Amino acid sequence: MNDTTEKNVAAPRELPLWTNYVDWLLLSLIVFVFAFYQILGESRDWQSYDDFFELLRVEGTDSLGISRFEPGFVIVGLILTKLLSANLAVYGMIAASVMFCKCWVINQFSANRIIFFIVTLFYFIHFVPLHELTQLRVACSATFLLLAFVLLGRNNRLVGLAACAVALAFHLSAIVVSPFLFIKSSSRRTVILVSVIVFIATLFGVGQVTSYFQDSIGVVKMYQEAGFGDQIPNPLSSAMLLDWGMIVAGLFIWDRLSLSMKHVILLELVGMAIFYASMDFAVISHRIRELLSVFWIFFVAEGLQQELLVKQISILFVITSLILYSYLFVFSGQFFI
């Protein structure tokens, strides 16, 4: 389902690399400061990570066998807890490192510095509070999935597959996302068909899969026993409606989109299909959709480089996202403690 005749990467970089590196370091430092000093408040998941880092300090390499966290994250945590004495410093260093990597990824789709900073601002407001400041393992996994998207867009399939494997070593949800990074299509009908198939398969399969792995995978068992996500997600939340608006707009202007932008629409439709089909398993529906929504950064980056209509829609999406997520994560006072 590949269409190699269409553009699937953005225009070449116009900035010298050394300038970008300085920008990336400054942006990563900002994330470190926010994480280390908990400027927005204590995140919902901080206590779990604090306990985990203490476990690493006590148990050392034995943590690989007793921790509920994935091995990639355990190994990184082991190294950093040996180097840094404060758990907040360990957390901040991981968050800053994955932000630096995401800056590289964003730069690959940015034709100039202005576009790079617009997309980075979009990422900062939309995703950093949720991932780098809260769901740190997801932030790590998302970094390698984004890297895989870039590599696969350049037909580096073997290295892209390796990036997916590393993503899985940081968060199990990558196993659901990874296969769809290999599916590309320039056909609107095919993209919709794939999402319908995913919805049906998820609707009838998620219960069986969750039950089967409940006893063998510690994280699944913990979530089930703790009743995490028992509350049914809101199918018409403001965040969902915003994404739906962008998906519909993308389908409407389909012929004006590049292949990579069409790929993002596919990923977002798959995320929606999984979300609505697994609403009885809220932790699955939320995590998968949230992880897939990160790929909007590529849509925005390329959209800002397209013809006027696509550019205007992308700018409207960015502005609306900045307003909505600034409220949800910062001004509502409900996300951070």
PDB file of C-alpha atoms in Angstrom, residues 23-328:
ATOM      1  CA  ASP A  23      18.200  25.237  20.507  1.00  0.00           C
ATOM      2  CA  TRP A  24      17.601  21.603  21.374  1.00  0.00           C
ATOM      3  CA  LEU A  25      19.779  21.821  24.477  1.00  0.00           C
ATOM      4  CA  LEU A  26      17.958  24.929  25.695  1.00  0.00           C
ATOM      5  CA  LEU A  27      14.551  23.335  25.163  1.00  0.00           C
ATOM      6  CA  SER A  28      15.694  20.167  26.923  1.00  0.00           C
ATOM      7  CA  LEU A  29      16.999  22.248  29.814  1.00  0.00           C
ATOM      8  CA  ILE A  30      13.573  23.868  30.140  1.00  0.00           C
ATOM      9  CA  VAL A  31      11.979  20.413  30.424  1.00  0.00           C
ATOM     10  CA  PHE A  32      14.591  19.405  33.030  1.00  0.00           C
ATOM     11  CA  VAL A  33      13.846  22.501  35.127  1.00  0.00           C
ATOM     12  CA  PHE A  34      10.088  21.906  34.959  1.00  0.00           C
ATOM     13  CA  ALA A  35      10.534  18.250  35.949  1.00  0.00           C
ATOM     14  CA  PHE A  36      13.161  18.781  38.652  1.00  0.00           C
ATOM     15  CA  TYR A  37      11.466  21.717  40.379  1.00  0.00           C
ATOM     16  CA  GLN A  38       7.934  20.418  39.646  1.00  0.00           C
ATOM     17  CA  ILE A  39       6.963  23.916  38.564  1.00  0.00           C
ATOM     18  CA  LEU A  40       3.468  22.876  37.517  1.00  0.00           C
ATOM     19  CA  GLY A  41       3.030  20.839  40.695  1.00  0.00           C
ATOM     20  CA  GLU A  42       3.540  17.205  41.603  1.00  0.00           C
ATOM     21  CA  SER A  43       2.408  14.963  38.771  1.00  0.00           C
ATOM     22  CA  ARG A  44       0.008  12.111  39.359  1.00  0.00           C
ATOM     23  CA  ASP A  45       2.658   9.475  38.602  1.00  0.00           C
ATOM     24  CA  TRP A  46       5.588  11.014  40.458  1.00  0.00           C
ATOM     25  CA  GLN A  47       5.265   8.870  43.594  1.00  0.00           C
ATOM     26  CA  SER A  48       5.415   5.678  41.534  1.00  0.00           C
ATOM     27  CA  TYR A  49       8.652   6.797  39.878  1.00  0.00           C
ATOM     28  CA  ASP A  50      10.124   7.978  43.167  1.00  0.00           C
ATOM     29  CA  ASP A  51       9.449   4.554  44.690  1.00  0.00           C
ATOM     30  CA  PHE A  52      10.890   2.890  41.585  1.00  0.00           C
ATOM     31  CA  PHE A  53      14.155   4.840  41.729  1.00  0.00           C
ATOM     32  CA  GLU A  54      14.482   3.978  45.428  1.00  0.00           C
ATOM     33  CA  LEU A  55      13.983   0.315  44.517  1.00  0.00           C
ATOM     34  CA  LEU A  56      16.795   0.581  41.972  1.00  0.00           C
ATOM     35  CA  ARG A  57      19.132   2.072  44.565  1.00  0.00           C
ATOM     36  CA  VAL A  58      18.429  -0.788  46.979  1.00  0.00           C
ATOM     37  CA  GLU A  59      18.108  -3.792  44.671  1.00  0.00           C
ATOM     38  CA  GLY A  60      20.440  -2.830  41.825  1.00  0.00           C
ATOM     39  CA  THR A  61      20.353  -5.238  38.868  1.00  0.00           C
ATOM     40  CA  ASP A  62      17.912  -7.498  40.765  1.00  0.00           C
ATOM     41  CA  SER A  63      15.303  -4.872  39.922  1.00  0.00           C
ATOM     42  CA  LEU A  64      15.111  -6.329  36.412  1.00  0.00           C
ATOM     43  CA  GLY A  65      13.354  -9.357  37.838  1.00  0.00           C
ATOM     44  CA  ILE A  66      11.091  -7.716  40.401  1.00  0.00           C
ATOM     45  CA  SER A  67      10.103  -4.359  38.904  1.00  0.00           C
ATOM     46  CA  ARG A  68       6.808  -3.990  37.051  1.00  0.00           C
ATOM     47  CA  PHE A  69       8.468  -1.517  34.674  1.00  0.00           C
ATOM     48  CA  GLU A  70       9.810  -2.520  31.277  1.00  0.00           C
ATOM     49  CA  PRO A  71      13.508  -3.568  31.015  1.00  0.00           C
ATOM     50  CA  GLY A  72      14.645  -0.626  28.882  1.00  0.00           C
ATOM     51  CA  PHE A  73      13.434   1.855  31.463  1.00  0.00           C
ATOM     52  CA  VAL A  74      14.900  -0.219  34.293  1.00  0.00           C
ATOM     53  CA  ILE A  75      18.348  -0.247  32.650  1.00  0.00           C
ATOM     54  CA  VAL A  76      18.314   3.510  32.042  1.00  0.00           C
ATOM     55  CA  GLY A  77      17.126   4.054  35.610  1.00  0.00           C
ATOM     56  CA  LEU A  78      19.917   1.836  36.985  1.00  0.00           C
ATOM     57  CA  ILE A  79      22.573   3.846  35.178  1.00  0.00           C
ATOM     58  CA  LEU A  80      21.228   7.223  36.226  1.00  0.00           C
ATOM     59  CA  THR A  81      20.616   6.283  39.872  1.00  0.00           C
ATOM     60  CA  LYS A  82      24.301   5.364  40.054  1.00  0.00           C
ATOM     61  CA  LEU A  83      25.293   8.759  38.675  1.00  0.00           C
ATOM     62  CA  LEU A  84      22.748  11.024  40.391  1.00  0.00           C
ATOM     63  CA  SER A  85      21.795  11.069  44.056  1.00  0.00           C
ATOM     64  CA  ALA A  86      18.426  12.845  43.764  1.00  0.00           C
ATOM     65  CA  ASN A  87      15.452  10.999  42.281  1.00  0.00           C
ATOM     66  CA  LEU A  88      14.084  14.215  40.826  1.00  0.00           C
ATOM     67  CA  ALA A  89      17.390  14.692  39.017  1.00  0.00           C
ATOM     68  CA  VAL A  90      17.095  11.188  37.541  1.00  0.00           C
ATOM     69  CA  TYR A  91      13.564  11.906  36.433  1.00  0.00           C
ATOM     70  CA  GLY A  92      14.530  15.284  34.995  1.00  0.00           C
ATOM     71  CA  MET A  93      17.515  13.864  33.126  1.00  0.00           C
ATOM     72  CA  ILE A  94      15.364  11.226  31.426  1.00  0.00           C
ATOM     73  CA  ALA A  95      12.724  13.806  30.525  1.00  0.00           C
ATOM     74  CA  ALA A  96      15.357  16.191  29.145  1.00  0.00           C
ATOM     75  CA  SER A  97      17.054  13.433  27.137  1.00  0.00           C
ATOM     76  CA  VAL A  98      13.883  12.306  25.394  1.00  0.00           C
ATOM     77  CA  MET A  99      13.000  15.945  24.714  1.00  0.00           C
ATOM     78  CA  PHE A 100      16.378  16.422  23.029  1.00  0.00           C
ATOM     79  CA  CYS A 101      15.690  13.384  20.845  1.00  0.00           C
ATOM     80  CA  LYS A 102      12.242  14.711  19.952  1.00  0.00           C
ATOM     81  CA  CYS A 103      13.843  18.003  18.923  1.00  0.00           C
ATOM     82  CA  TRP A 104      15.957  16.050  16.438  1.00  0.00           C
ATOM     83  CA  VAL A 105      12.854  14.289  15.136  1.00  0.00           C
ATOM     84  CA  ILE A 106      10.897  17.534  14.771  1.00  0.00           C
ATOM     85  CA  ASN A 107      13.861  19.101  13.004  1.00  0.00           C
ATOM     86  CA  GLN A 108      13.753  16.404  10.318  1.00  0.00           C
ATOM     87  CA  PHE A 109      10.329  17.685   9.238  1.00  0.00           C
ATOM     88  CA  SER A 110      11.014  21.406   9.691  1.00  0.00           C
ATOM     89  CA  ALA A 111      12.131  23.431   6.659  1.00  0.00           C
ATOM     90  CA  ASN A 112      13.203  26.399   8.765  1.00  0.00           C
ATOM     91  CA  ARG A 113      13.636  27.631  12.305  1.00  0.00           C
ATOM     92  CA  ILE A 114      10.201  29.242  12.529  1.00  0.00           C
ATOM     93  CA  ILE A 115       8.429  25.987  11.704  1.00  0.00           C
ATOM     94  CA  PHE A 116      10.677  24.118  14.146  1.00  0.00           C
ATOM     95  CA  PHE A 117       9.719  26.425  17.013  1.00  0.00           C
ATOM     96  CA  ILE A 118       6.005  26.404  16.150  1.00  0.00           C
ATOM     97  CA  VAL A 119       5.942  22.601  16.165  1.00  0.00           C
ATOM     98  CA  THR A 120       8.050  22.468  19.322  1.00  0.00           C
ATOM     99  CA  LEU A 121       5.704  24.909  21.062  1.00  0.00           C
ATOM    100  CA  PHE A 122       2.805  22.707  19.962  1.00  0.00           C
ATOM    101  CA  TYR A 123       4.585  19.694  21.464  1.00  0.00           C
ATOM    102  CA  PHE A 124       5.470  21.544  24.678  1.00  0.00           C
ATOM    103  CA  ILE A 125       1.898  22.581  25.432  1.00  0.00           C
ATOM    104  CA  HIS A 126       0.099  19.525  24.096  1.00  0.00           C
ATOM    105  CA  PHE A 127       2.333  16.648  25.194  1.00  0.00           C
ATOM    106  CA  VAL A 128       5.112  17.566  27.655  1.00  0.00           C
ATOM    107  CA  PRO A 129       2.812  17.897  30.729  1.00  0.00           C
ATOM    108  CA  LEU A 130       1.198  14.546  29.918  1.00  0.00           C
ATOM    109  CA  HIS A 131       4.305  12.579  28.947  1.00  0.00           C
ATOM    110  CA  GLU A 132       7.620  14.088  30.046  1.00  0.00           C
ATOM    111  CA  LEU A 133       6.170  15.452  33.300  1.00  0.00           C
ATOM    112  CA  THR A 134       3.826  12.537  34.078  1.00  0.00           C
ATOM    113  CA  GLN A 135       3.946   9.331  32.009  1.00  0.00           C
ATOM    114  CA  LEU A 136       7.728   9.178  31.675  1.00  0.00           C
ATOM    115  CA  ARG A 137       7.894   5.648  30.257  1.00  0.00           C
ATOM    116  CA  VAL A 138       5.404   6.642  27.565  1.00  0.00           C
ATOM    117  CA  ALA A 139       7.580   9.670  26.778  1.00  0.00           C
ATOM    118  CA  CYS A 140      10.572   7.370  26.240  1.00  0.00           C
ATOM    119  CA  SER A 141       8.602   4.928  24.114  1.00  0.00           C
ATOM    120  CA  ALA A 142       7.052   7.704  22.024  1.00  0.00           C
ATOM    121  CA  THR A 143      10.517   9.042  21.237  1.00  0.00           C
ATOM    122  CA  PHE A 144      11.553   5.824  19.524  1.00  0.00           C
ATOM    123  CA  LEU A 145       8.210   5.446  17.764  1.00  0.00           C
ATOM    124  CA  LEU A 146       8.614   8.950  16.336  1.00  0.00           C
ATOM    125  CA  LEU A 147      12.133   8.022  15.292  1.00  0.00           C
ATOM    126  CA  ALA A 148      10.757   4.888  13.613  1.00  0.00           C
ATOM    127  CA  PHE A 149       8.255   7.035  11.684  1.00  0.00           C
ATOM    128  CA  VAL A 150      11.116   9.144  10.302  1.00  0.00           C
ATOM    129  CA  LEU A 151      13.247   6.103   9.444  1.00  0.00           C
ATOM    130  CA  LEU A 152      10.418   4.218   7.771  1.00  0.00           C
ATOM    131  CA  GLY A 153       9.528   7.348   5.794  1.00  0.00           C
ATOM    132  CA  ARG A 154      13.056   7.127   4.394  1.00  0.00           C
ATOM    133  CA  ASN A 155      12.650   3.393   3.697  1.00  0.00           C
ATOM    134  CA  ASN A 156      15.097   2.378   6.454  1.00  0.00           C
ATOM    135  CA  ARG A 157      12.912  -0.556   7.435  1.00  0.00           C
ATOM    136  CA  LEU A 158      15.433  -2.571   9.427  1.00  0.00           C
ATOM    137  CA  VAL A 159      16.542   0.367  11.589  1.00  0.00           C
ATOM    138  CA  GLY A 160      12.916   1.478  11.884  1.00  0.00           C
ATOM    139  CA  LEU A 161      11.995  -1.969  13.169  1.00  0.00           C
ATOM    140  CA  ALA A 162      14.849  -1.753  15.689  1.00  0.00           C
ATOM    141  CA  ALA A 163      13.504   1.608  16.889  1.00  0.00           C
ATOM    142  CA  CYS A 164      10.087  -0.008  17.409  1.00  0.00           C
ATOM    143  CA  ALA A 165      11.723  -2.787  19.427  1.00  0.00           C
ATOM    144  CA  VAL A 166      13.458  -0.246  21.662  1.00  0.00           C
ATOM    145  CA  ALA A 167      10.131   1.597  22.084  1.00  0.00           C
ATOM    146  CA  LEU A 168       8.601  -1.662  23.305  1.00  0.00           C
ATOM    147  CA  ALA A 169      11.422  -1.988  25.855  1.00  0.00           C
ATOM    148  CA  PHE A 170      10.169   1.241  27.447  1.00  0.00           C
ATOM    149  CA  HIS A 171       6.399   0.747  27.279  1.00  0.00           C
ATOM    150  CA  LEU A 172       4.255  -2.225  26.285  1.00  0.00           C
ATOM    151  CA  SER A 173       1.750  -0.089  24.393  1.00  0.00           C
ATOM    152  CA  ALA A 174       4.326   0.253  21.601  1.00  0.00           C
ATOM    153  CA  ILE A 175       3.424  -3.277  20.501  1.00  0.00           C
ATOM    154  CA  VAL A 176       0.010  -1.989  19.438  1.00  0.00           C
ATOM    155  CA  VAL A 177       1.285   1.145  17.716  1.00  0.00           C
ATOM    156  CA  SER A 178       4.317  -0.264  15.874  1.00  0.00           C
ATOM    157  CA  PRO A 179       2.536  -2.330  13.163  1.00  0.00           C
ATOM    158  CA  PHE A 180       0.658   0.723  11.911  1.00  0.00           C
ATOM    159  CA  LEU A 181       3.909   2.591  11.298  1.00  0.00           C
ATOM    160  CA  PHE A 182       4.560   0.137   8.466  1.00  0.00           C
ATOM    161  CA  ILE A 183       1.175   0.709   6.811  1.00  0.00           C
ATOM    162  CA  LYS A 184       1.082   3.576   4.339  1.00  0.00           C
ATOM    163  CA  SER A 185      -1.573   4.364   1.798  1.00  0.00           C
ATOM    164  CA  SER A 186      -2.470   7.246  -0.464  1.00  0.00           C
ATOM    165  CA  SER A 187      -6.037   5.946  -0.680  1.00  0.00           C
ATOM    166  CA  ARG A 188      -8.600   7.605   1.574  1.00  0.00           C
ATOM    167  CA  ARG A 189     -10.852   4.556   1.230  1.00  0.00           C
ATOM    168  CA  THR A 190      -8.084   2.208   2.365  1.00  0.00           C
ATOM    169  CA  VAL A 191      -7.269   4.370   5.390  1.00  0.00           C
ATOM    170  CA  ILE A 192     -10.911   4.365   6.491  1.00  0.00           C
ATOM    171  CA  LEU A 193     -11.183   0.620   5.866  1.00  0.00           C
ATOM    172  CA  VAL A 194      -8.126  -0.099   8.008  1.00  0.00           C
ATOM    173  CA  SER A 195      -9.585   1.912  10.898  1.00  0.00           C
ATOM    174  CA  VAL A 196     -12.917   0.057  10.617  1.00  0.00           C
ATOM    175  CA  ILE A 197     -11.119  -3.292  10.721  1.00  0.00           C
ATOM    176  CA  VAL A 198      -9.131  -2.160  13.767  1.00  0.00           C
ATOM    177  CA  PHE A 199     -12.342  -1.065  15.503  1.00  0.00           C
ATOM    178  CA  ILE A 200     -14.027  -4.438  14.928  1.00  0.00           C
ATOM    179  CA  ALA A 201     -10.939  -6.436  15.925  1.00  0.00           C
ATOM    180  CA  THR A 202     -10.481  -4.368  19.094  1.00  0.00           C
ATOM    181  CA  LEU A 203     -14.165  -4.498  20.014  1.00  0.00           C
ATOM    182  CA  PHE A 204     -14.218  -8.292  20.013  1.00  0.00           C
ATOM    183  CA  GLY A 205     -10.630  -8.983  21.024  1.00  0.00           C
ATOM    184  CA  VAL A 206      -9.544  -6.579  23.741  1.00  0.00           C
ATOM    185  CA  GLY A 207     -11.362  -8.420  26.537  1.00  0.00           C
ATOM    186  CA  GLN A 208      -9.862 -11.775  25.618  1.00  0.00           C
ATOM    187  CA  VAL A 209      -6.350 -10.370  25.257  1.00  0.00           C
ATOM    188  CA  THR A 210      -6.525  -8.504  28.571  1.00  0.00           C
ATOM    189  CA  SER A 211      -7.808 -11.586  30.413  1.00  0.00           C
ATOM    190  CA  TYR A 212      -5.152 -13.806  28.856  1.00  0.00           C
ATOM    191  CA  PHE A 213      -2.225 -11.559  29.804  1.00  0.00           C
ATOM    192  CA  GLN A 214      -3.550 -10.456  33.188  1.00  0.00           C
ATOM    193  CA  ASP A 215      -1.575 -13.045  35.158  1.00  0.00           C
ATOM    194  CA  SER A 216       1.558 -13.084  32.989  1.00  0.00           C
ATOM    195  CA  ILE A 217       2.198  -9.336  32.636  1.00  0.00           C
ATOM    196  CA  GLY A 218       2.585  -7.519  35.938  1.00  0.00           C
ATOM    197  CA  VAL A 219       1.455  -4.110  34.731  1.00  0.00           C
ATOM    198  CA  VAL A 220      -1.796  -5.482  33.301  1.00  0.00           C
ATOM    199  CA  LYS A 221      -2.490  -7.386  36.502  1.00  0.00           C
ATOM    200  CA  MET A 222      -1.809  -4.329  38.632  1.00  0.00           C
ATOM    201  CA  TYR A 223      -4.138  -2.142  36.583  1.00  0.00           C
ATOM    202  CA  GLN A 224      -6.895  -4.752  36.680  1.00  0.00           C
ATOM    203  CA  GLU A 225      -6.659  -5.380  40.422  1.00  0.00           C
ATOM    204  CA  ALA A 226      -6.415  -1.682  41.263  1.00  0.00           C
ATOM    205  CA  GLY A 227      -9.382  -0.839  39.087  1.00  0.00           C
ATOM    206  CA  PHE A 228      -7.281   1.727  37.269  1.00  0.00           C
ATOM    207  CA  GLY A 229      -9.383   3.386  34.600  1.00  0.00           C
ATOM    208  CA  ASP A 230     -12.686   1.904  35.749  1.00  0.00           C
ATOM    209  CA  GLN A 231     -14.356   5.198  34.943  1.00  0.00           C
ATOM    210  CA  ILE A 232     -15.598   5.124  31.355  1.00  0.00           C
ATOM    211  CA  PRO A 233     -13.815   7.735  29.190  1.00  0.00           C
ATOM    212  CA  ASN A 234     -15.717  10.703  27.845  1.00  0.00           C
ATOM    213  CA  PRO A 235     -16.266   9.976  24.127  1.00  0.00           C
ATOM    214  CA  LEU A 236     -17.008  13.620  23.357  1.00  0.00           C
ATOM    215  CA  SER A 237     -14.400  15.423  25.417  1.00  0.00           C
ATOM    216  CA  SER A 238     -12.955  18.662  24.083  1.00  0.00           C
ATOM    217  CA  ALA A 239      -9.672  16.912  23.271  1.00  0.00           C
ATOM    218  CA  MET A 240     -11.486  14.209  21.300  1.00  0.00           C
ATOM    219  CA  LEU A 241     -13.581  16.746  19.411  1.00  0.00           C
ATOM    220  CA  LEU A 242     -10.479  18.730  18.478  1.00  0.00           C
ATOM    221  CA  ASP A 243      -8.766  15.643  17.088  1.00  0.00           C
ATOM    222  CA  TRP A 244     -11.925  14.624  15.248  1.00  0.00           C
ATOM    223  CA  GLY A 245     -12.131  18.063  13.710  1.00  0.00           C
ATOM    224  CA  MET A 246      -8.592  17.745  12.395  1.00  0.00           C
ATOM    225  CA  ILE A 247      -9.163  14.191  11.125  1.00  0.00           C
ATOM    226  CA  VAL A 248     -12.301  15.247   9.246  1.00  0.00           C
ATOM    227  CA  ALA A 249     -10.488  18.264   7.805  1.00  0.00           C
ATOM    228  CA  GLY A 250      -7.635  16.014   6.722  1.00  0.00           C
ATOM    229  CA  LEU A 251     -10.013  13.607   4.990  1.00  0.00           C
ATOM    230  CA  PHE A 252     -11.770  16.522   3.311  1.00  0.00           C
ATOM    231  CA  ILE A 253      -8.537  17.964   1.859  1.00  0.00           C
ATOM    232  CA  TRP A 254      -7.026  14.514   1.306  1.00  0.00           C
ATOM    233  CA  ASP A 255      -5.672  15.172  -2.181  1.00  0.00           C
ATOM    234  CA  ARG A 256      -3.727  18.196  -0.919  1.00  0.00           C
ATOM    235  CA  LEU A 257      -1.833  16.205   1.743  1.00  0.00           C
ATOM    236  CA  SER A 258       1.604  14.627   1.457  1.00  0.00           C
ATOM    237  CA  LEU A 259       1.964  10.882   1.987  1.00  0.00           C
ATOM    238  CA  SER A 260       3.351  11.327   5.500  1.00  0.00           C
ATOM    239  CA  MET A 261       0.400  13.566   6.431  1.00  0.00           C
ATOM    240  CA  LYS A 262      -1.972  10.890   5.135  1.00  0.00           C
ATOM    241  CA  HIS A 263      -0.062   8.377   7.245  1.00  0.00           C
ATOM    242  CA  VAL A 264      -0.684  10.524  10.318  1.00  0.00           C
ATOM    243  CA  ILE A 265      -4.415  10.626   9.555  1.00  0.00           C
ATOM    244  CA  LEU A 266      -4.355   6.825   9.383  1.00  0.00           C
ATOM    245  CA  LEU A 267      -2.626   6.634  12.772  1.00  0.00           C
ATOM    246  CA  GLU A 268      -5.115   9.044  14.332  1.00  0.00           C
ATOM    247  CA  LEU A 269      -8.088   7.107  12.941  1.00  0.00           C
ATOM    248  CA  VAL A 270      -6.599   3.892  14.324  1.00  0.00           C
ATOM    249  CA  GLY A 271      -6.226   5.610  17.703  1.00  0.00           C
ATOM    250  CA  MET A 272      -9.869   6.671  17.608  1.00  0.00           C
ATOM    251  CA  ALA A 273     -10.971   3.171  16.592  1.00  0.00           C
ATOM    252  CA  ILE A 274      -9.099   1.617  19.522  1.00  0.00           C
ATOM    253  CA  PHE A 275     -10.376   4.308  21.907  1.00  0.00           C
ATOM    254  CA  TYR A 276     -14.069   3.756  21.132  1.00  0.00           C
ATOM    255  CA  ALA A 277     -13.793  -0.026  20.851  1.00  0.00           C
ATOM    256  CA  SER A 278     -12.052  -0.433  24.218  1.00  0.00           C
ATOM    257  CA  MET A 279     -13.908   2.072  26.375  1.00  0.00           C
ATOM    258  CA  ASP A 280     -14.648  -0.657  28.930  1.00  0.00           C
ATOM    259  CA  PHE A 281     -10.864  -0.884  29.422  1.00  0.00           C
ATOM    260  CA  ALA A 282     -10.106   2.789  29.971  1.00  0.00           C
ATOM    261  CA  VAL A 283      -6.378   2.401  30.565  1.00  0.00           C
ATOM    262  CA  ILE A 284      -6.017   0.819  27.122  1.00  0.00           C
ATOM    263  CA  SER A 285      -8.275   3.258  25.288  1.00  0.00           C
ATOM    264  CA  HIS A 286      -6.581   6.306  26.800  1.00  0.00           C
ATOM    265  CA  ARG A 287      -2.957   5.171  26.533  1.00  0.00           C
ATOM    266  CA  ILE A 288      -3.091   3.978  22.936  1.00  0.00           C
ATOM    267  CA  ARG A 289      -4.931   7.047  21.652  1.00  0.00           C
ATOM    268  CA  GLU A 290      -2.643   9.383  23.584  1.00  0.00           C
ATOM    269  CA  LEU A 291       0.439   7.651  22.217  1.00  0.00           C
ATOM    270  CA  LEU A 292      -0.831   7.784  18.641  1.00  0.00           C
ATOM    271  CA  SER A 293      -1.835  11.427  18.995  1.00  0.00           C
ATOM    272  CA  VAL A 294       1.858  12.388  19.330  1.00  0.00           C
ATOM    273  CA  PHE A 295       2.202  11.873  15.581  1.00  0.00           C
ATOM    274  CA  TRP A 296       0.229  15.084  15.038  1.00  0.00           C
ATOM    275  CA  ILE A 297       3.577  16.879  15.268  1.00  0.00           C
ATOM    276  CA  PHE A 298       4.480  15.536  11.819  1.00  0.00           C
ATOM    277  CA  PHE A 299       1.143  16.607  10.359  1.00  0.00           C
ATOM    278  CA  VAL A 300       1.613  20.123  11.698  1.00  0.00           C
ATOM    279  CA  ALA A 301       5.254  20.341  10.602  1.00  0.00           C
ATOM    280  CA  GLU A 302       4.449  19.389   7.028  1.00  0.00           C
ATOM    281  CA  GLY A 303       1.135  21.245   6.988  1.00  0.00           C
ATOM    282  CA  LEU A 304       2.945  24.517   7.681  1.00  0.00           C
ATOM    283  CA  GLN A 305       4.955  23.948   4.504  1.00  0.00           C
ATOM    284  CA  GLN A 306       2.044  23.174   2.176  1.00  0.00           C
ATOM    285  CA  GLU A 307      -0.302  25.349   0.121  1.00  0.00           C
ATOM    286  CA  LEU A 308      -2.326  28.103   1.793  1.00  0.00           C
ATOM    287  CA  LEU A 309      -5.453  26.105   2.733  1.00  0.00           C
ATOM    288  CA  VAL A 310      -3.468  23.290   4.375  1.00  0.00           C
ATOM    289  CA  LYS A 311      -1.263  25.834   6.124  1.00  0.00           C
ATOM    290  CA  GLN A 312      -4.269  27.743   7.463  1.00  0.00           C
ATOM    291  CA  ILE A 313      -5.902  24.567   8.813  1.00  0.00           C
ATOM    292  CA  SER A 314      -2.619  23.539  10.469  1.00  0.00           C
ATOM    293  CA  ILE A 315      -2.219  26.960  12.095  1.00  0.00           C
ATOM    294  CA  LEU A 316      -5.808  26.862  13.374  1.00  0.00           C
ATOM    295  CA  PHE A 317      -5.155  23.398  14.841  1.00  0.00           C
ATOM    296  CA  VAL A 318      -2.008  24.635  16.591  1.00  0.00           C
ATOM    297  CA  ILE A 319      -3.700  27.733  18.049  1.00  0.00           C
ATOM    298  CA  THR A 320      -6.749  25.778  19.257  1.00  0.00           C
ATOM    299  CA  SER A 321      -4.505  23.119  20.798  1.00  0.00           C
ATOM    300  CA  LEU A 322      -2.428  25.726  22.615  1.00  0.00           C
ATOM    301  CA  ILE A 323      -5.549  27.269  24.137  1.00  0.00           C
ATOM    302  CA  LEU A 324      -7.204  23.976  25.058  1.00  0.00           C
ATOM    303  CA  TYR A 325      -4.187  22.189  26.534  1.00  0.00           C
ATOM    304  CA  SER A 326      -2.911  25.256  28.344  1.00  0.00           C
ATOM    305  CA  TYR A 327      -6.227  25.229  30.184  1.00  0.00           C
ATOM    306  CA  LEU A 328      -6.336  21.445  30.739  1.00  0.00           C
TER     307      LEU A 328
END
